[in-house]
Amino acid sequence: MLLPLLFAGLLHAETVKDREGAVRSEKQRMENDARWNWNDIDSGFRTAKATGKPLLVVLRCVPCMSCAGIDAGVLQEPALVPLLDQFVCVRVINANALDLSRFQFDYDLSFSAMMFNGDGTVYGRFGSWTHQKDPLNKTTASFSKALTAALGIHKGYPNNKAMLAGKQGGPTPYQTPIEFPTLAAKYQSKLDWNGKVVASCVHCHMVGDAFRAHYRAQSKPVPLEWIYPQPSIETLGVTLATDDIAKVEAVVEGSPGAKAGLMAGDYLVSVNTQPLISTADVSWALHRAPDTGTLGVALERGGVPKEVSLELPSGWRMKSDIGRRVGTWPMRAMAFGGMKMDDIPDDERATLGLPNDQMALRIMHVGQYGPHAMAKKAGFQKDDILVQVGDMTTRLTESVLIGRLLQTHLPGENLPAVVLRGGKKVELKLPQQ
């Protein structure tokens, strides 16, 4: 069963009250702005090539409240002006006609930026989950440092071009989002300014949805990098500061990061020779990394250069917590028939008589409409505790279960499942879509 990409009311992304008004106001305010080239990427590349300036492309979902703070900061912060003046600046508010060979980034963010040479070479990416979770956060420190670092790369171009090879996008099944079959029937390359403009917009998260639906429609496993896209280095036990390019803030004892010798206070300079301009660049390097192997990391510690090898253990991607990603909702329909679940913590397990090593996922939400209602139709109920799916009974998170199911089961299957309801076991079938 091929899933629609957007389930209204189920994405849980807070939006402005007047979405149409917000987009039309953006057009009126920005289309003749002196600094920002509004919604014309091709013109931006031509200007960058002609002037020799680097190109900055900011991608912003205007109706979405997430990242509204940093978006306002980028547009209004006086301290950014000297930096922005060194770029050709383009602002894009929809993903309909994005060249997917160039624009590969974290599609679940409502504010992202990419920096290019005029010839199309990617210098780096910027995107902040800190800002995504707090729409009032207007801090632009990390963005400012990303711009400064991108200017440094531009200054060294083209002599450093070989180091940038890993930053370039990989092959895609379609050139633009609207060529994906799930989007082609509904969307055009341009927004419908004479009709319902918001309804004509391909949102960035829908690009990631389209990739996953592409594999699912062919009855193929969804690749792990699309189930856990743009993973944080926290999956390897390393926390980076939110106000810097890639400064190590903490390292978990015994983690791959600790085994590599990373320490708090280290400044990561490059990953697999890719020079870093932001934490998003680190996530990009991990997104393109192998499922197992090692990554070379260059860093500075106390001003002294150092190189380490970061081991990628089997299953490292599945340590990503994708629960708050907007792109996870369609995957919940694919794997769970539209349910959202949380692992029951240890203290509550004790009161329920559940072992700490047993699967125990409480069903927090059961969808009511379309593909998200399939679990309901199969008999699952809110507050049921899922304790078995197929032969899986050991403790795991919702994020891990999504990955296992989308990797090993295909649409049309109905998996035997057991839930606890009022302390009694109930046997059901978990639909795969």
Coordinates of C-alpha atoms in Angstrom, one line a residue:
M1 CA 0.0 0.0 0.0
L2 CA 1.5 3.3 -1.1
L3 CA 1.2 5.9 1.7
P4 CA 0.3 9.6 1.1
L5 CA 3.1 11.8 2.3
L6 CA 1.3 14.3 4.4
F7 CA -1.1 13.4 7.1
A8 CA -2.8 16.6 8.2
G9 CA -3.1 16.9 12.0
L10 CA -0.6 14.0 12.6
L11 CA 2.7 15.7 12.0
H12 CA 2.5 17.5 15.3
A13 CA 4.4 20.5 13.8
E14 CA 3.1 23.7 15.3
T15 CA 2.2 26.2 12.6
V16 CA 1.1 29.8 12.5
K17 CA -2.7 30.4 12.6
D18 CA -2.9 32.0 9.2
R19 CA -0.7 29.9 7.1
E20 CA -1.8 31.4 3.8
G21 CA -1.4 34.9 5.1
A22 CA 2.1 34.1 6.4
V23 CA 3.3 32.9 3.0
R24 CA 1.8 35.8 1.1
S25 CA 3.2 38.3 3.6
E26 CA 6.6 36.7 3.1
K27 CA 6.3 37.2 -0.7
Q28 CA 5.3 40.8 -0.3
R29 CA 8.0 41.5 2.2
M30 CA 10.9 39.7 0.6
E31 CA 10.6 39.5 -3.2
N32 CA 12.1 42.9 -3.7
D33 CA 14.5 42.8 -0.7
A34 CA 17.9 44.4 -1.4
R35 CA 19.9 41.6 0.0
W36 CA 17.9 38.5 -0.4
N37 CA 17.2 36.9 -3.8
W38 CA 13.8 35.5 -3.2
N39 CA 13.0 32.0 -4.4
D40 CA 15.3 32.0 -7.5
I41 CA 18.2 29.6 -6.9
D42 CA 19.3 29.6 -10.6
S43 CA 19.7 33.4 -10.5
G44 CA 21.7 33.1 -7.3
F45 CA 24.1 30.6 -8.9
R46 CA 24.6 32.9 -11.9
T47 CA 25.3 35.9 -9.8
A48 CA 27.7 34.0 -7.6
K49 CA 29.6 32.7 -10.6
A50 CA 29.7 36.2 -12.2
T51 CA 30.8 38.0 -9.0
G52 CA 33.1 35.4 -7.5
K53 CA 31.2 35.5 -4.2
P54 CA 30.1 32.3 -2.4
L55 CA 26.3 31.5 -2.5
L56 CA 24.2 31.2 0.6
V57 CA 20.8 29.4 0.2
V58 CA 18.5 29.6 3.2
L59 CA 15.6 27.2 3.1
R60 CA 12.7 28.2 5.4
C61 CA 9.2 26.7 5.9
V62 CA 7.4 29.9 6.6
P63 CA 4.1 28.5 8.1
C64 CA 6.0 26.3 10.6
M65 CA 6.7 27.9 14.0
S66 CA 9.8 25.8 14.6
C67 CA 13.0 27.8 13.9
A68 CA 11.1 31.1 13.7
G69 CA 13.5 32.6 16.2
I70 CA 16.7 32.0 14.3
D71 CA 15.0 32.8 11.0
A72 CA 14.1 36.3 12.4
G73 CA 17.7 36.6 13.7
V74 CA 19.2 35.8 10.3
L75 CA 17.0 38.4 8.7
Q76 CA 17.3 41.1 11.3
E77 CA 20.6 40.7 13.3
P78 CA 22.8 43.7 12.5
A79 CA 26.0 41.7 13.5
L80 CA 25.4 39.3 10.6
V81 CA 25.3 42.0 8.0
P82 CA 29.1 42.2 7.3
L83 CA 29.1 38.4 6.8
L84 CA 26.0 38.3 4.7
D85 CA 27.3 41.0 2.4
Q86 CA 30.1 38.7 1.4
F87 CA 27.6 36.2 0.0
V88 CA 25.1 36.1 -2.7
C89 CA 22.0 35.4 -0.5
V90 CA 19.0 33.4 -1.7
R91 CA 15.9 32.6 0.4
V92 CA 13.8 29.6 -0.6
I93 CA 10.4 28.9 0.9
N94 CA 9.3 25.7 -0.9
A95 CA 11.0 22.5 -2.1
N96 CA 9.0 21.9 -5.2
A97 CA 11.7 22.4 -7.8
L98 CA 14.9 21.8 -5.7
D99 CA 17.7 20.2 -7.6
L100 CA 18.1 17.1 -5.4
S101 CA 21.6 16.4 -6.7
R102 CA 22.7 19.6 -5.0
F103 CA 20.3 20.1 -2.2
Q104 CA 20.8 17.2 0.2
F105 CA 20.4 18.2 3.8
D106 CA 18.3 17.4 6.9
Y107 CA 14.9 17.6 5.4
D108 CA 13.1 17.4 8.8
L109 CA 14.3 20.9 9.8
S110 CA 12.2 23.9 9.0
F111 CA 15.3 26.2 8.7
S112 CA 18.4 25.0 6.9
A113 CA 21.1 26.6 4.9
M114 CA 23.7 25.5 2.4
M115 CA 26.8 27.3 1.2
F116 CA 28.1 26.8 -2.4
N117 CA 30.7 28.0 -4.9
G118 CA 29.1 29.5 -8.0
D119 CA 30.1 26.4 -9.9
G120 CA 27.8 24.3 -7.6
T121 CA 30.4 22.9 -5.3
V122 CA 29.0 22.5 -1.8
Y123 CA 31.0 24.2 0.9
G124 CA 28.9 23.2 3.9
R125 CA 25.5 22.8 5.6
F126 CA 23.8 24.5 8.5
G127 CA 20.8 23.3 10.5
S128 CA 20.1 23.4 14.3
W129 CA 17.9 21.0 16.3
T130 CA 18.3 23.3 19.2
H131 CA 16.5 26.0 17.3
Q132 CA 14.0 23.5 15.9
K133 CA 12.8 22.6 19.4
D134 CA 12.6 26.2 20.6
P135 CA 10.9 28.7 18.1
L136 CA 11.8 31.6 20.5
N137 CA 15.6 30.9 20.3
K138 CA 17.0 33.8 18.1
T139 CA 20.7 33.0 18.9
T140 CA 22.8 33.3 15.7
A141 CA 26.2 32.5 17.1
S142 CA 26.5 29.1 15.5
F143 CA 25.2 30.4 12.2
S144 CA 27.7 33.3 12.3
K145 CA 30.5 30.8 12.8
A146 CA 29.2 28.7 10.0
L147 CA 29.3 31.7 7.6
T148 CA 32.8 32.6 8.7
A149 CA 34.0 29.1 8.2
A150 CA 32.4 28.9 4.7
L151 CA 34.1 32.1 3.7
G152 CA 37.4 30.5 4.8
I153 CA 36.7 27.5 2.5
H154 CA 35.8 29.9 -0.3
K155 CA 39.1 31.7 0.1
G156 CA 41.0 28.5 -0.3
Y157 CA 39.0 27.4 -3.4
P158 CA 39.7 25.7 -5.8
N159 CA 43.0 24.4 -4.2
N160 CA 40.9 22.7 -1.5
K161 CA 38.3 21.2 -3.9
A162 CA 39.5 17.6 -3.4
M163 CA 38.8 17.9 0.4
L164 CA 35.2 18.9 -0.4
A165 CA 34.4 15.8 -2.5
G166 CA 32.6 14.1 0.4
K167 CA 30.3 17.1 0.9
Q168 CA 28.7 16.8 -2.5
G169 CA 25.4 15.1 -2.9
G170 CA 25.0 11.5 -4.1
P171 CA 22.7 10.0 -6.8
T172 CA 19.0 10.4 -6.5
P173 CA 16.2 8.5 -8.2
Y174 CA 14.6 11.7 -9.4
Q175 CA 16.0 15.2 -10.2
T176 CA 13.3 17.2 -8.3
P177 CA 10.8 16.3 -5.6
I178 CA 7.8 16.7 -7.9
E179 CA 9.1 13.9 -10.1
F180 CA 8.5 11.4 -7.3
P181 CA 5.3 9.5 -8.1
T182 CA 3.8 10.3 -4.7
L183 CA 4.2 14.0 -5.3
A184 CA 3.9 14.3 -9.1
A185 CA 0.1 14.0 -9.2
K186 CA -0.5 16.8 -6.7
Y187 CA 2.3 19.4 -7.1
Q188 CA 3.7 21.6 -9.8
S189 CA 7.1 23.2 -10.0
K190 CA 5.8 26.7 -9.0
L191 CA 3.5 27.7 -6.2
D192 CA -0.1 28.5 -7.0
W193 CA -0.3 32.2 -6.0
N194 CA -3.7 32.5 -7.6
G195 CA -5.2 29.7 -5.5
K196 CA -4.3 28.0 -2.2
V197 CA -0.6 28.7 -2.1
V198 CA 0.2 26.6 1.0
A199 CA -1.5 23.6 -0.4
S200 CA 0.6 23.9 -3.5
C201 CA 3.9 23.8 -1.5
V202 CA 6.2 20.8 -1.2
H203 CA 7.6 21.1 2.3
C204 CA 11.2 19.9 2.9
H205 CA 10.2 17.0 5.1
M206 CA 8.1 15.7 2.3
V207 CA 11.3 15.1 0.3
G208 CA 12.5 12.7 2.9
D209 CA 9.1 11.1 3.0
A210 CA 9.2 10.6 -0.8
F211 CA 12.5 8.8 -0.6
R212 CA 11.2 6.4 1.9
A213 CA 7.9 5.9 0.0
H214 CA 10.0 5.3 -3.1
Y215 CA 11.6 2.2 -1.6
R216 CA 8.4 1.0 0.1
A217 CA 6.5 1.2 -3.2
Q218 CA 9.0 -1.1 -4.8
S219 CA 8.7 -3.6 -1.8
K220 CA 12.3 -2.9 -0.9
P221 CA 13.7 -2.4 2.6
V222 CA 14.1 1.3 3.5
P223 CA 17.9 2.0 3.8
L224 CA 19.0 2.7 7.3
E225 CA 20.3 6.2 6.3
W226 CA 16.7 7.1 5.4
I227 CA 15.2 5.7 8.6
Y228 CA 17.8 7.5 10.7
P229 CA 18.8 10.5 8.4
Q230 CA 21.6 13.0 9.3
P231 CA 22.4 11.3 12.6
S232 CA 23.9 13.3 15.5
I233 CA 27.3 12.3 16.7
E234 CA 25.6 11.7 20.0
T235 CA 24.8 8.2 18.7
L236 CA 28.6 7.6 19.1
G237 CA 28.6 9.1 22.6
V238 CA 29.8 12.6 21.8
T239 CA 27.9 15.8 22.6
L240 CA 28.8 19.0 20.6
A241 CA 28.2 22.5 21.9
T242 CA 25.2 24.2 20.3
D243 CA 26.9 27.6 19.9
D244 CA 30.0 26.6 18.0
I245 CA 31.1 24.8 14.8
A246 CA 32.0 21.4 16.3
K247 CA 33.3 21.8 19.8
V248 CA 33.1 18.7 22.0
E249 CA 31.2 19.4 25.1
A250 CA 31.0 15.9 26.6
V251 CA 32.0 12.3 25.9
V252 CA 30.2 9.3 27.3
E253 CA 32.5 6.9 29.1
G254 CA 33.0 3.6 27.1
S255 CA 31.4 5.0 24.0
P256 CA 33.0 4.9 20.5
G257 CA 33.9 8.6 21.0
A258 CA 35.7 7.8 24.2
K259 CA 37.5 4.8 22.7
A260 CA 38.7 7.1 19.9
G261 CA 40.2 9.4 22.5
L262 CA 37.9 12.4 22.0
M263 CA 37.7 14.7 25.0
A264 CA 35.6 17.7 26.2
G265 CA 37.1 20.9 24.8
D266 CA 38.4 19.3 21.5
Y267 CA 37.5 21.2 18.4
L268 CA 36.7 18.9 15.5
V269 CA 38.2 20.3 12.3
S270 CA 37.3 17.7 9.7
V271 CA 35.6 14.3 9.4
N272 CA 36.9 12.0 6.6
T273 CA 38.9 15.0 5.3
Q274 CA 35.7 17.1 5.0
P275 CA 36.3 20.5 6.6
L276 CA 33.5 21.4 9.1
I277 CA 31.5 24.6 9.2
S278 CA 28.8 23.4 11.6
T279 CA 27.3 20.4 13.6
A280 CA 25.2 19.8 10.5
D281 CA 28.4 19.0 8.6
V282 CA 29.2 16.4 11.2
S283 CA 25.7 14.9 10.7
W284 CA 26.2 14.9 6.9
A285 CA 29.5 13.0 7.2
L286 CA 27.8 10.5 9.4
H287 CA 24.8 10.3 7.0
R288 CA 27.2 9.2 4.2
A289 CA 29.3 7.0 6.5
P290 CA 29.3 3.2 6.2
D291 CA 27.2 1.0 8.5
T292 CA 30.4 -0.3 10.0
G293 CA 34.0 0.9 9.7
T294 CA 36.0 3.9 10.8
L295 CA 36.0 7.6 10.3
G296 CA 39.1 9.7 10.3
V297 CA 38.7 12.8 12.5
A298 CA 41.1 15.7 12.6
L299 CA 40.8 17.9 15.7
E300 CA 42.6 20.6 17.7
R301 CA 43.3 20.1 21.4
G302 CA 44.7 23.2 23.1
G303 CA 45.7 24.5 19.7
V304 CA 47.6 21.4 18.8
P305 CA 46.5 19.4 15.7
K306 CA 45.6 15.7 16.4
E307 CA 44.1 12.9 14.4
V308 CA 42.0 10.0 15.7
S309 CA 39.9 7.1 14.2
L310 CA 36.3 6.9 15.2
E311 CA 34.9 3.4 15.1
L312 CA 31.4 2.8 13.8
P313 CA 30.1 -0.3 15.5
S314 CA 27.4 -2.4 14.0
G315 CA 23.9 -0.9 14.5
W316 CA 25.3 2.5 15.5
R317 CA 22.7 4.4 13.4
M318 CA 19.8 2.7 15.3
K319 CA 20.9 4.5 18.5
S320 CA 19.4 7.7 16.9
D321 CA 16.2 8.9 18.6
I322 CA 13.9 9.8 15.7
G323 CA 10.8 10.2 17.9
R324 CA 10.6 14.0 17.4
R325 CA 11.3 14.0 13.7
V326 CA 8.3 15.0 11.6
G327 CA 9.4 12.4 9.0
T328 CA 8.8 9.7 11.6
W329 CA 5.0 9.9 11.4
P330 CA 4.7 8.4 8.0
M331 CA 7.2 5.7 9.1
R332 CA 4.9 5.0 12.1
A333 CA 2.1 4.3 9.6
M334 CA 4.4 2.0 7.6
A335 CA 5.7 0.0 10.5
F336 CA 3.0 0.3 13.2
G337 CA -0.3 1.1 11.3
G338 CA -0.2 4.6 12.8
M339 CA 0.7 4.2 16.4
K340 CA 3.1 6.2 18.6
M341 CA 4.8 4.3 21.4
D342 CA 7.1 5.0 24.4
D343 CA 9.4 2.6 26.2
I344 CA 8.2 2.2 29.8
P345 CA 10.9 3.4 32.3
D346 CA 12.5 1.1 34.9
D347 CA 10.6 2.5 38.0
E348 CA 7.2 1.9 36.3
R349 CA 8.2 -1.5 35.1
A350 CA 8.8 -2.5 38.7
T351 CA 5.2 -1.6 39.7
L352 CA 3.9 -3.4 36.7
G353 CA 6.0 -6.5 37.2
L354 CA 7.8 -6.2 33.9
P355 CA 11.4 -7.2 33.6
N356 CA 13.9 -4.5 32.6
D357 CA 15.1 -6.5 29.7
Q358 CA 11.6 -7.1 28.2
M359 CA 10.0 -5.2 25.3
A360 CA 7.4 -2.9 26.9
L361 CA 6.2 -0.1 24.7
R362 CA 3.2 1.8 25.8
I363 CA 0.9 2.9 23.0
M364 CA 0.5 6.6 23.5
H365 CA -1.5 7.4 20.3
V366 CA -3.5 5.4 17.8
G367 CA -4.3 7.1 14.5
Q368 CA -7.9 7.6 13.4
Y369 CA -7.7 8.2 9.7
G370 CA -6.4 6.7 6.5
P371 CA -3.2 4.6 6.8
H372 CA -2.8 5.9 10.3
A373 CA -6.0 4.0 11.3
M374 CA -4.8 0.6 10.4
A375 CA -3.6 -0.3 13.9
K376 CA -6.9 0.8 15.3
K377 CA -8.7 -1.5 12.7
A378 CA -6.4 -4.3 13.8
G379 CA -7.6 -4.0 17.4
F380 CA -4.8 -2.0 19.0
Q381 CA -5.8 0.5 21.7
K382 CA -4.3 3.5 23.4
D383 CA -2.5 2.4 26.7
D384 CA -1.9 -1.1 25.5
I385 CA 1.6 -2.3 26.2
L386 CA 3.3 -4.0 23.3
V387 CA 5.5 -6.8 24.6
Q388 CA 6.1 -8.9 21.4
V389 CA 6.3 -8.4 17.6
G390 CA 7.1 -11.5 15.6
D391 CA 10.0 -13.2 17.5
M392 CA 11.2 -9.9 19.1
T393 CA 10.6 -9.8 22.9
T394 CA 13.7 -8.0 24.2
R395 CA 13.8 -4.4 25.3
L396 CA 14.1 -1.8 22.6
T397 CA 12.9 1.7 21.8
E398 CA 10.3 2.8 19.3
S399 CA 13.1 4.2 17.1
V400 CA 14.9 0.8 17.0
L401 CA 11.6 -1.1 16.3
I402 CA 10.8 1.2 13.4
G403 CA 14.2 0.4 11.9
R404 CA 14.0 -3.3 12.3
L405 CA 10.5 -3.6 10.8
L406 CA 11.2 -1.3 7.8
Q407 CA 14.4 -3.2 7.1
T408 CA 13.0 -6.7 7.4
H409 CA 9.3 -6.6 6.6
L410 CA 7.4 -5.4 3.5
P411 CA 4.0 -3.9 2.8
G412 CA 1.1 -6.3 3.1
E413 CA 2.6 -8.4 5.9
N414 CA 0.7 -8.8 9.2
L415 CA 3.0 -9.7 12.0
P416 CA 1.9 -11.6 15.1
A417 CA 2.0 -9.2 18.1
V418 CA 1.1 -9.4 21.8
V419 CA 0.0 -6.6 24.0
L420 CA -0.9 -6.3 27.7
R421 CA -4.3 -4.8 28.2
G422 CA -5.5 -4.6 31.8
G423 CA -2.8 -7.0 32.8
K424 CA -3.9 -9.7 30.3
K425 CA -2.3 -10.8 27.1
V426 CA -4.1 -10.0 23.9
E427 CA -2.8 -11.5 20.6
L428 CA -3.2 -9.2 17.5
K429 CA -1.7 -8.7 14.0
L430 CA 0.5 -5.7 13.4
P431 CA -0.1 -4.4 9.8
Q432 CA 2.9 -3.4 7.6
Q433 CA 2.1 -0.8 4.9

